[in-house]
Amino acid sequence: IEKIATTGYGYGNKGDYKPLNMASDGRQYALIDQTHNGNIETYDARNTDYNFSLMTDYDRAFTSPGQRAGVDAHYYADQVYDYYKNVHGRDSYDGRGADIYSVVHYGYNYNNAFWNGEAMFYGDGDGRTFSSLSGANDVIAHELTHAVTEYTAGLVYENQPGALNESFSDVFGYFVDPDFLMGEDVYTPGVSGDALRSMSNPEQYDQPSHMRDFQYLPNTEQGDNGGVHINSGIPNKAFYNTVTVMDKSKAEKIYYRALTYYLTPNASFSDAKAALVQSAQDLYGSADANIVANAWNNVGVN
Ligand SMILES: CCCCC[C@H](S)C(=O)N[C@@H](Cc1ccccc1)C(=O)N[C@@H](C)C(=O)O
Ligand SMILES: [Zn+2]
């Protein structure tokens, strides 16, 4: 039976109303958004790490508590798809209309979200460190940007290239959710005003913002693959230094060009500076190239 594109709605993690693109086969409605070249599909892992079933309902109202994580993941995946298509002309993470898959209720009280090369996965959080991680669009933008990076620069997820990989995911998280905090909407639901990371003041959440404080950690899981979530504070601060001086729209074109055109898998922080300076020069000339150069000099990357 073919599925007919239709619309419905649901309540997100905060109980908020969200319109949704979905599909119906006459019996059920499914979180399959067929309004783009590829589909956006949302699955439920039912708190396992292996059993993923399409999120469906017998009507077009996805309003039960267990559907909230899927409503947000589905809605925000569409929002981030639109960001890349409308701002950068990129059709999905591969540039060729790949289907986008999200899986919610992954694991048990899982305090993380990730891209595994095939799909985005969101934990429910334990209710203390995180609430459901699909509840914040900067998380979805962070994870989908890992997919873009995989198909472009291919930055290796360890040491400096890995910290750049993490930073570019935070940077496009900023462009989708324009504030310098990461995860503020889902981090420590019992505490207001805090976040997982700050791009304007990385030290606030124990990240370095200068090369002098780069943390040489072992390239192991326990060492955060050489500190990719710690040392990302340095390129994140360089981004803050850039986007607070030049036009935001210039910065996002410069970062997209560097990621998709110049950066390579083993790029160092110094290579990233060169790629961004060159991208600024290509697109806007030497004044903006100098802004980028100064932004990285300020964090000790010369
Ligand atoms: C498999 C485990 C490692 C995967 C790490 C993923 S890519 C990741 O970086 N997840 C983000 C989630 C996020 C994104 C934006 C805002 C808040 C939270 C992340 O930063 N995870 C932290 C908790 C970490 O893994 O240290
Ligand atoms: Zn990440």
mmCIF file of C-alpha atoms and ligand atoms in Angstrom:
data_model
loop_
_atom_site.group_PDB
_atom_site.id
_atom_site.type_symbol
_atom_site.label_atom_id
_atom_site.label_comp_id
_atom_site.label_asym_id
_atom_site.label_seq_id
_atom_site.Cartn_x
_atom_site.Cartn_y
_atom_site.Cartn_z
ATOM 1 C CA ILE A 1 0.000 0.000 0.000
ATOM 2 C CA GLU A 2 1.493 3.337 -0.883
ATOM 3 C CA LYS A 3 1.663 6.084 1.700
ATOM 4 C CA ILE A 4 -0.095 9.389 1.013
ATOM 5 C CA ALA A 5 1.634 12.555 2.220
ATOM 6 C CA THR A 6 -0.509 14.451 4.676
ATOM 7 C CA THR A 7 -0.189 16.746 7.654
ATOM 8 C CA GLY A 8 -1.014 16.369 11.311
ATOM 9 C CA TYR A 9 0.374 17.609 14.598
ATOM 10 C CA GLY A 10 1.834 16.553 17.896
ATOM 11 C CA TYR A 11 3.015 17.745 21.269
ATOM 12 C CA GLY A 12 6.796 18.121 21.732
ATOM 13 C CA ASN A 13 8.847 17.326 24.805
ATOM 14 C CA LYS A 14 7.598 20.528 26.485
ATOM 15 C CA GLY A 15 3.949 19.720 25.674
ATOM 16 C CA ASP A 16 4.031 22.344 22.919
ATOM 17 C CA TYR A 17 1.925 22.082 19.737
ATOM 18 C CA LYS A 18 3.928 21.318 16.567
ATOM 19 C CA PRO A 19 2.561 20.851 13.023
ATOM 20 C CA LEU A 20 4.019 17.752 11.347
ATOM 21 C CA ASN A 21 4.446 16.392 7.833
ATOM 22 C CA MET A 22 3.413 12.733 7.925
ATOM 23 C CA ALA A 23 2.135 9.920 5.711
ATOM 24 C CA SER A 24 -0.977 7.789 5.803
ATOM 25 C CA ASP A 25 -1.757 4.393 4.261
ATOM 26 C CA GLY A 26 -5.450 4.599 5.028
ATOM 27 C CA ARG A 27 -5.068 2.623 8.272
ATOM 28 C CA GLN A 28 -2.317 4.394 10.144
ATOM 29 C CA TYR A 29 -0.388 7.653 10.150
ATOM 30 C CA ALA A 30 3.442 7.504 10.256
ATOM 31 C CA LEU A 31 6.182 10.070 10.941
ATOM 32 C CA ILE A 32 7.385 10.021 7.337
ATOM 33 C CA ASP A 33 7.840 13.475 5.824
ATOM 34 C CA GLN A 34 7.686 13.082 2.024
ATOM 35 C CA THR A 35 7.777 16.808 1.217
ATOM 36 C CA HIS A 36 11.445 16.782 0.171
ATOM 37 C CA ASN A 37 13.566 14.856 -2.368
ATOM 38 C CA GLY A 38 14.387 12.284 0.307
ATOM 39 C CA ASN A 39 12.141 11.280 3.202
ATOM 40 C CA ILE A 40 12.539 12.377 6.813
ATOM 41 C CA GLU A 41 11.514 9.384 8.963
ATOM 42 C CA THR A 42 11.324 9.082 12.741
ATOM 43 C CA TYR A 43 11.603 5.799 14.657
ATOM 44 C CA ASP A 44 11.098 4.655 18.226
ATOM 45 C CA ALA A 45 13.709 2.428 19.889
ATOM 46 C CA ARG A 46 11.363 1.810 22.837
ATOM 47 C CA ASN A 47 14.284 2.187 25.256
ATOM 48 C CA THR A 48 16.334 -0.526 23.591
ATOM 49 C CA ASP A 49 19.411 -0.104 21.453
ATOM 50 C CA TYR A 50 18.347 -2.464 18.642
ATOM 51 C CA ASN A 51 14.561 -2.446 18.152
ATOM 52 C CA PHE A 52 13.582 0.532 15.967
ATOM 53 C CA SER A 53 10.031 0.810 14.717
ATOM 54 C CA LEU A 54 8.531 3.668 12.710
ATOM 55 C CA MET A 55 6.551 5.985 14.977
ATOM 56 C CA THR A 56 2.873 5.610 13.996
ATOM 57 C CA ASP A 57 -0.605 6.461 15.285
ATOM 58 C CA TYR A 58 -4.187 5.645 14.322
ATOM 59 C CA ASP A 59 -4.928 9.323 13.777
ATOM 60 C CA ARG A 60 -2.968 12.426 12.786
ATOM 61 C CA ALA A 61 -2.620 13.640 16.418
ATOM 62 C CA PHE A 62 0.671 12.460 17.948
ATOM 63 C CA THR A 63 -0.210 13.625 21.439
ATOM 64 C CA SER A 64 0.682 10.762 23.791
ATOM 65 C CA PRO A 65 3.613 11.224 26.250
ATOM 66 C CA GLY A 66 5.651 8.516 24.535
ATOM 67 C CA GLN A 67 5.369 10.343 21.208
ATOM 68 C CA ARG A 68 6.775 13.693 22.441
ATOM 69 C CA ALA A 69 10.435 12.864 21.763
ATOM 70 C CA GLY A 70 9.539 11.722 18.247
ATOM 71 C CA VAL A 71 7.472 14.848 17.558
ATOM 72 C CA ASP A 72 10.439 17.100 18.353
ATOM 73 C CA ALA A 73 13.001 14.940 16.511
ATOM 74 C CA HIS A 74 10.757 14.882 13.414
ATOM 75 C CA TYR A 75 9.952 18.589 13.500
ATOM 76 C CA TYR A 76 13.530 19.732 14.129
ATOM 77 C CA ALA A 77 14.979 17.387 11.490
ATOM 78 C CA ASP A 78 12.718 19.144 8.959
ATOM 79 C CA GLN A 79 13.862 22.540 10.302
ATOM 80 C CA VAL A 80 17.559 21.640 9.958
ATOM 81 C CA TYR A 81 16.964 20.095 6.509
ATOM 82 C CA ASP A 82 15.381 23.429 5.474
ATOM 83 C CA TYR A 83 18.323 25.364 6.938
ATOM 84 C CA TYR A 84 20.874 23.524 4.792
ATOM 85 C CA LYS A 85 18.661 23.606 1.678
ATOM 86 C CA ASN A 86 17.528 27.234 1.906
ATOM 87 C CA VAL A 87 20.734 28.858 3.218
ATOM 88 C CA HIS A 88 23.408 26.706 1.565
ATOM 89 C CA GLY A 89 21.548 24.998 -1.287
ATOM 90 C CA ARG A 90 22.485 21.603 0.152
ATOM 91 C CA ASP A 91 19.889 18.852 -0.311
ATOM 92 C CA SER A 92 20.250 16.738 2.846
ATOM 93 C CA TYR A 93 23.540 15.733 4.456
ATOM 94 C CA ASP A 94 24.949 14.134 1.301
ATOM 95 C CA GLY A 95 23.895 16.967 -1.018
ATOM 96 C CA ARG A 96 21.877 14.426 -3.039
ATOM 97 C CA GLY A 97 18.641 14.108 -1.102
ATOM 98 C CA ALA A 98 19.532 11.242 1.241
ATOM 99 C CA ASP A 99 16.714 10.073 3.518
ATOM 100 C CA ILE A 100 17.126 11.409 7.056
ATOM 101 C CA TYR A 101 16.430 8.919 9.868
ATOM 102 C CA SER A 102 15.983 9.763 13.553
ATOM 103 C CA VAL A 103 15.586 7.287 16.420
ATOM 104 C CA VAL A 104 14.223 8.429 19.791
ATOM 105 C CA HIS A 105 13.950 6.697 23.191
ATOM 106 C CA TYR A 106 17.371 5.172 22.498
ATOM 107 C CA GLY A 107 18.748 3.238 25.439
ATOM 108 C CA TYR A 108 17.661 3.790 29.037
ATOM 109 C CA ASN A 109 17.987 7.229 30.649
ATOM 110 C CA TYR A 110 20.667 7.803 28.009
ATOM 111 C CA ASN A 111 22.331 11.192 28.489
ATOM 112 C CA ASN A 112 23.463 11.763 24.923
ATOM 113 C CA ALA A 113 22.595 12.010 21.229
ATOM 114 C CA PHE A 114 24.739 10.894 18.292
ATOM 115 C CA TRP A 115 25.008 10.243 14.547
ATOM 116 C CA ASN A 116 26.153 6.677 13.790
ATOM 117 C CA GLY A 117 26.701 7.081 10.057
ATOM 118 C CA GLU A 118 23.140 5.953 9.283
ATOM 119 C CA ALA A 119 20.767 7.782 11.630
ATOM 120 C CA MET A 120 20.542 10.283 14.470
ATOM 121 C CA PHE A 121 19.900 8.746 17.894
ATOM 122 C CA TYR A 122 18.440 10.567 20.911
ATOM 123 C CA GLY A 123 18.390 9.412 24.503
ATOM 124 C CA ASP A 124 15.657 10.390 26.983
ATOM 125 C CA GLY A 125 18.214 11.694 29.463
ATOM 126 C CA ASP A 126 18.012 10.684 33.129
ATOM 127 C CA GLY A 127 15.875 13.700 33.996
ATOM 128 C CA ARG A 128 18.735 15.263 36.008
ATOM 129 C CA THR A 129 21.659 15.771 33.615
ATOM 130 C CA PHE A 130 19.419 15.899 30.550
ATOM 131 C CA SER A 131 15.765 15.816 29.615
ATOM 132 C CA SER A 132 14.936 14.174 26.260
ATOM 133 C CA LEU A 133 17.739 15.274 23.948
ATOM 134 C CA SER A 134 15.487 15.695 20.905
ATOM 135 C CA GLY A 135 13.931 18.648 22.775
ATOM 136 C CA ALA A 136 16.480 21.193 21.540
ATOM 137 C CA ASN A 137 17.030 22.187 17.911
ATOM 138 C CA ASP A 138 20.729 22.897 18.539
ATOM 139 C CA VAL A 139 21.127 19.197 19.369
ATOM 140 C CA ILE A 140 19.484 18.128 16.098
ATOM 141 C CA ALA A 141 21.588 20.652 14.152
ATOM 142 C CA HIS A 142 24.705 19.379 15.953
ATOM 143 C CA GLU A 143 24.001 15.754 15.022
ATOM 144 C CA LEU A 144 22.914 16.361 11.415
ATOM 145 C CA THR A 145 26.038 18.483 10.899
ATOM 146 C CA HIS A 146 28.135 15.434 11.866
ATOM 147 C CA ALA A 147 26.516 13.763 8.852
ATOM 148 C CA VAL A 148 27.364 16.746 6.626
ATOM 149 C CA THR A 149 30.955 16.673 7.912
ATOM 150 C CA GLU A 150 31.185 12.926 7.226
ATOM 151 C CA TYR A 151 30.222 13.505 3.585
ATOM 152 C CA THR A 152 32.499 16.544 3.141
ATOM 153 C CA ALA A 153 35.630 17.285 5.218
ATOM 154 C CA GLY A 154 35.450 13.847 6.864
ATOM 155 C CA LEU A 155 37.195 15.217 9.961
ATOM 156 C CA VAL A 156 38.524 12.228 11.929
ATOM 157 C CA TYR A 157 36.791 12.024 15.339
ATOM 158 C CA GLU A 158 39.901 12.304 17.498
ATOM 159 C CA ASN A 159 42.365 14.909 18.769
ATOM 160 C CA GLN A 160 42.409 18.245 16.875
ATOM 161 C CA PRO A 161 40.419 17.080 13.827
ATOM 162 C CA GLY A 162 37.839 15.607 16.211
ATOM 163 C CA ALA A 163 37.615 18.831 18.215
ATOM 164 C CA LEU A 164 37.058 20.651 14.892
ATOM 165 C CA ASN A 165 34.381 18.077 14.012
ATOM 166 C CA GLU A 166 32.661 18.847 17.316
ATOM 167 C CA SER A 167 33.114 22.593 16.872
ATOM 168 C CA PHE A 168 31.585 22.670 13.369
ATOM 169 C CA SER A 169 28.576 20.799 14.777
ATOM 170 C CA ASP A 170 28.245 23.456 17.489
ATOM 171 C CA VAL A 171 28.758 26.260 14.933
ATOM 172 C CA PHE A 172 25.817 25.105 12.779
ATOM 173 C CA GLY A 173 23.932 24.530 15.997
ATOM 174 C CA TYR A 174 24.431 28.268 16.538
ATOM 175 C CA PHE A 175 23.150 29.144 13.059
ATOM 176 C CA VAL A 176 19.994 27.072 13.632
ATOM 177 C CA ASP A 177 19.550 28.193 17.265
ATOM 178 C CA PRO A 178 21.330 31.579 17.338
ATOM 179 C CA ASP A 179 22.601 31.811 20.891
ATOM 180 C CA PHE A 180 26.094 30.982 22.121
ATOM 181 C CA LEU A 181 24.914 28.273 24.508
ATOM 182 C CA MET A 182 24.681 24.611 23.514
ATOM 183 C CA GLY A 183 21.927 22.359 24.874
ATOM 184 C CA GLU A 184 20.501 24.955 27.243
ATOM 185 C CA ASP A 185 16.946 23.732 26.562
ATOM 186 C CA VAL A 186 17.600 20.133 27.592
ATOM 187 C CA TYR A 187 20.558 20.350 29.986
ATOM 188 C CA THR A 188 19.825 20.023 33.737
ATOM 189 C CA PRO A 189 16.034 20.528 33.577
ATOM 190 C CA GLY A 190 16.104 21.310 37.315
ATOM 191 C CA VAL A 191 18.543 24.198 36.897
ATOM 192 C CA SER A 192 17.699 27.245 34.768
ATOM 193 C CA GLY A 193 20.193 29.388 32.917
ATOM 194 C CA ASP A 194 22.952 26.814 32.481
ATOM 195 C CA ALA A 195 24.087 24.864 29.404
ATOM 196 C CA LEU A 196 26.361 22.034 28.356
ATOM 197 C CA ARG A 197 28.758 24.407 26.575
ATOM 198 C CA SER A 198 29.247 28.130 26.010
ATOM 199 C CA MET A 199 30.888 29.347 22.800
ATOM 200 C CA SER A 200 31.329 32.873 24.189
ATOM 201 C CA ASN A 201 32.878 31.708 27.457
ATOM 202 C CA PRO A 202 34.032 28.082 27.156
ATOM 203 C CA GLU A 203 35.671 28.163 30.603
ATOM 204 C CA GLN A 204 32.216 28.567 32.144
ATOM 205 C CA TYR A 205 31.687 24.846 31.446
ATOM 206 C CA ASP A 206 35.276 23.692 31.841
ATOM 207 C CA GLN A 207 36.424 24.027 28.263
ATOM 208 C CA PRO A 208 39.633 25.830 27.243
ATOM 209 C CA SER A 209 39.351 28.899 25.009
ATOM 210 C CA HIS A 210 43.097 29.195 24.239
ATOM 211 C CA MET A 211 45.782 26.868 22.926
ATOM 212 C CA ARG A 212 47.789 27.340 26.131
ATOM 213 C CA ASP A 213 45.059 25.307 27.868
ATOM 214 C CA PHE A 214 44.689 22.614 25.177
ATOM 215 C CA GLN A 215 44.159 19.295 26.974
ATOM 216 C CA TYR A 216 46.278 16.431 25.647
ATOM 217 C CA LEU A 217 44.049 13.509 26.591
ATOM 218 C CA PRO A 218 44.429 9.882 25.463
ATOM 219 C CA ASN A 219 42.636 8.956 22.257
ATOM 220 C CA THR A 220 40.335 6.560 24.100
ATOM 221 C CA GLU A 221 36.625 6.613 24.954
ATOM 222 C CA GLN A 222 37.511 7.626 28.494
ATOM 223 C CA GLY A 223 39.819 10.321 27.112
ATOM 224 C CA ASP A 224 36.921 11.649 25.034
ATOM 225 C CA ASN A 225 38.873 10.606 21.923
ATOM 226 C CA GLY A 226 41.642 13.031 22.806
ATOM 227 C CA GLY A 227 39.281 15.583 24.368
ATOM 228 C CA VAL A 228 37.068 16.341 21.355
ATOM 229 C CA HIS A 229 34.276 17.790 23.569
ATOM 230 C CA ILE A 230 36.797 19.698 25.687
ATOM 231 C CA ASN A 231 39.222 21.166 23.182
ATOM 232 C CA SER A 232 36.320 22.195 20.899
ATOM 233 C CA GLY A 233 36.154 25.231 23.213
ATOM 234 C CA ILE A 234 39.138 26.705 21.351
ATOM 235 C CA PRO A 235 37.656 26.673 17.800
ATOM 236 C CA ASN A 236 34.280 27.542 19.340
ATOM 237 C CA LYS A 237 35.807 30.710 20.867
ATOM 238 C CA ALA A 238 37.459 31.533 17.515
ATOM 239 C CA PHE A 239 33.993 31.237 15.955
ATOM 240 C CA TYR A 240 32.556 33.562 18.619
ATOM 241 C CA ASN A 241 35.368 36.047 17.866
ATOM 242 C CA THR A 242 34.425 35.878 14.148
ATOM 243 C CA VAL A 243 30.621 35.970 14.241
ATOM 244 C CA THR A 244 30.505 38.868 16.749
ATOM 245 C CA VAL A 245 32.606 41.062 14.437
ATOM 246 C CA MET A 246 31.373 40.304 10.902
ATOM 247 C CA ASP A 247 27.889 39.814 9.487
ATOM 248 C CA LYS A 248 26.352 36.526 10.661
ATOM 249 C CA SER A 249 25.367 35.689 7.076
ATOM 250 C CA LYS A 250 28.990 36.134 5.952
ATOM 251 C CA ALA A 251 30.250 33.911 8.784
ATOM 252 C CA GLU A 252 27.861 31.095 7.914
ATOM 253 C CA LYS A 253 28.925 31.133 4.235
ATOM 254 C CA ILE A 254 32.612 31.161 5.249
ATOM 255 C CA TYR A 255 32.153 28.221 7.653
ATOM 256 C CA TYR A 256 30.129 26.234 5.110
ATOM 257 C CA ARG A 257 32.749 26.818 2.384
ATOM 258 C CA ALA A 258 35.631 25.802 4.667
ATOM 259 C CA LEU A 259 33.787 22.637 5.774
ATOM 260 C CA THR A 260 32.676 21.538 2.317
ATOM 261 C CA TYR A 261 35.533 22.776 0.128
ATOM 262 C CA TYR A 262 38.844 23.118 1.984
ATOM 263 C CA LEU A 263 38.948 20.974 5.122
ATOM 264 C CA THR A 264 40.351 17.434 5.011
ATOM 265 C CA PRO A 265 40.131 14.470 7.441
ATOM 266 C CA ASN A 266 43.245 15.166 9.520
ATOM 267 C CA ALA A 267 42.979 18.949 9.622
ATOM 268 C CA SER A 268 44.621 20.639 12.625
ATOM 269 C CA PHE A 269 43.399 23.861 14.270
ATOM 270 C CA SER A 270 45.997 25.684 12.173
ATOM 271 C CA ASP A 271 44.626 24.057 8.989
ATOM 272 C CA ALA A 272 41.121 25.147 10.018
ATOM 273 C CA LYS A 273 42.313 28.720 10.474
ATOM 274 C CA ALA A 274 43.880 28.636 6.986
ATOM 275 C CA ALA A 275 40.726 27.111 5.445
ATOM 276 C CA LEU A 276 38.491 29.742 7.053
ATOM 277 C CA VAL A 277 40.817 32.646 6.155
ATOM 278 C CA GLN A 278 40.949 31.399 2.543
ATOM 279 C CA SER A 279 37.158 30.958 2.431
ATOM 280 C CA ALA A 280 36.685 34.514 3.728
ATOM 281 C CA GLN A 281 39.171 35.809 1.151
ATOM 282 C CA ASP A 282 37.442 33.888 -1.667
ATOM 283 C CA LEU A 283 33.973 35.120 -0.755
ATOM 284 C CA TYR A 284 34.428 38.615 0.696
ATOM 285 C CA GLY A 285 38.051 39.791 0.370
ATOM 286 C CA SER A 286 40.873 40.687 2.721
ATOM 287 C CA ALA A 287 38.984 42.711 5.360
ATOM 288 C CA ASP A 288 36.930 39.679 6.337
ATOM 289 C CA ALA A 289 39.919 37.366 5.907
ATOM 290 C CA ASN A 290 41.733 39.501 8.491
ATOM 291 C CA ILE A 291 38.790 39.278 10.897
ATOM 292 C CA VAL A 292 39.056 35.484 10.717
ATOM 293 C CA ALA A 293 42.849 35.538 11.127
ATOM 294 C CA ASN A 294 42.560 37.785 14.204
ATOM 295 C CA ALA A 295 39.827 35.556 15.656
ATOM 296 C CA TRP A 296 42.179 32.557 15.595
ATOM 297 C CA ASN A 297 45.258 34.542 16.706
ATOM 298 C CA ASN A 298 43.201 35.524 19.774
ATOM 299 C CA VAL A 299 42.882 31.857 20.784
ATOM 300 C CA GLY A 300 46.569 31.179 20.228
ATOM 301 C CA VAL A 301 46.353 29.509 16.803
ATOM 302 C CA ASN A 302 48.891 31.411 14.709
HETATM 303 C C1 LIG B 1 28.379 7.919 21.303
HETATM 304 C C2 LIG B 1 28.874 8.879 22.333
HETATM 305 C C3 LIG B 1 29.624 10.056 21.716
HETATM 306 C C4 LIG B 1 28.781 10.787 20.680
HETATM 307 C C5 LIG B 1 28.954 12.248 20.901
HETATM 308 C C6 LIG B 1 27.893 13.035 20.102
HETATM 309 S S1 LIG B 1 28.285 13.348 18.454
HETATM 310 C C7 LIG B 1 27.768 14.387 20.725
HETATM 311 O O1 LIG B 1 28.688 15.188 20.651
HETATM 312 N N1 LIG B 1 26.597 14.641 21.320
HETATM 313 C C8 LIG B 1 26.377 15.961 21.828
HETATM 314 C C9 LIG B 1 24.904 16.104 22.189
HETATM 315 C C10 LIG B 1 24.585 17.537 22.399
HETATM 316 C C11 LIG B 1 24.722 18.444 21.319
HETATM 317 C C12 LIG B 1 24.438 19.784 21.498
HETATM 318 C C13 LIG B 1 23.984 20.246 22.782
HETATM 319 C C14 LIG B 1 23.893 19.333 23.875
HETATM 320 C C15 LIG B 1 24.208 17.993 23.667
HETATM 321 C C16 LIG B 1 27.279 16.251 23.016
HETATM 322 O O2 LIG B 1 27.775 17.349 23.155
HETATM 323 N N2 LIG B 1 27.432 15.227 23.876
HETATM 324 C C17 LIG B 1 28.209 15.419 25.124
HETATM 325 C C18 LIG B 1 27.280 15.213 26.281
HETATM 326 C C19 LIG B 1 29.354 14.421 25.169
HETATM 327 O O3 LIG B 1 29.272 13.383 24.445
HETATM 328 O O4 LIG B 1 30.311 14.689 25.940
HETATM 329 ZN ZN ZN B 2 29.013 15.691 18.453
#
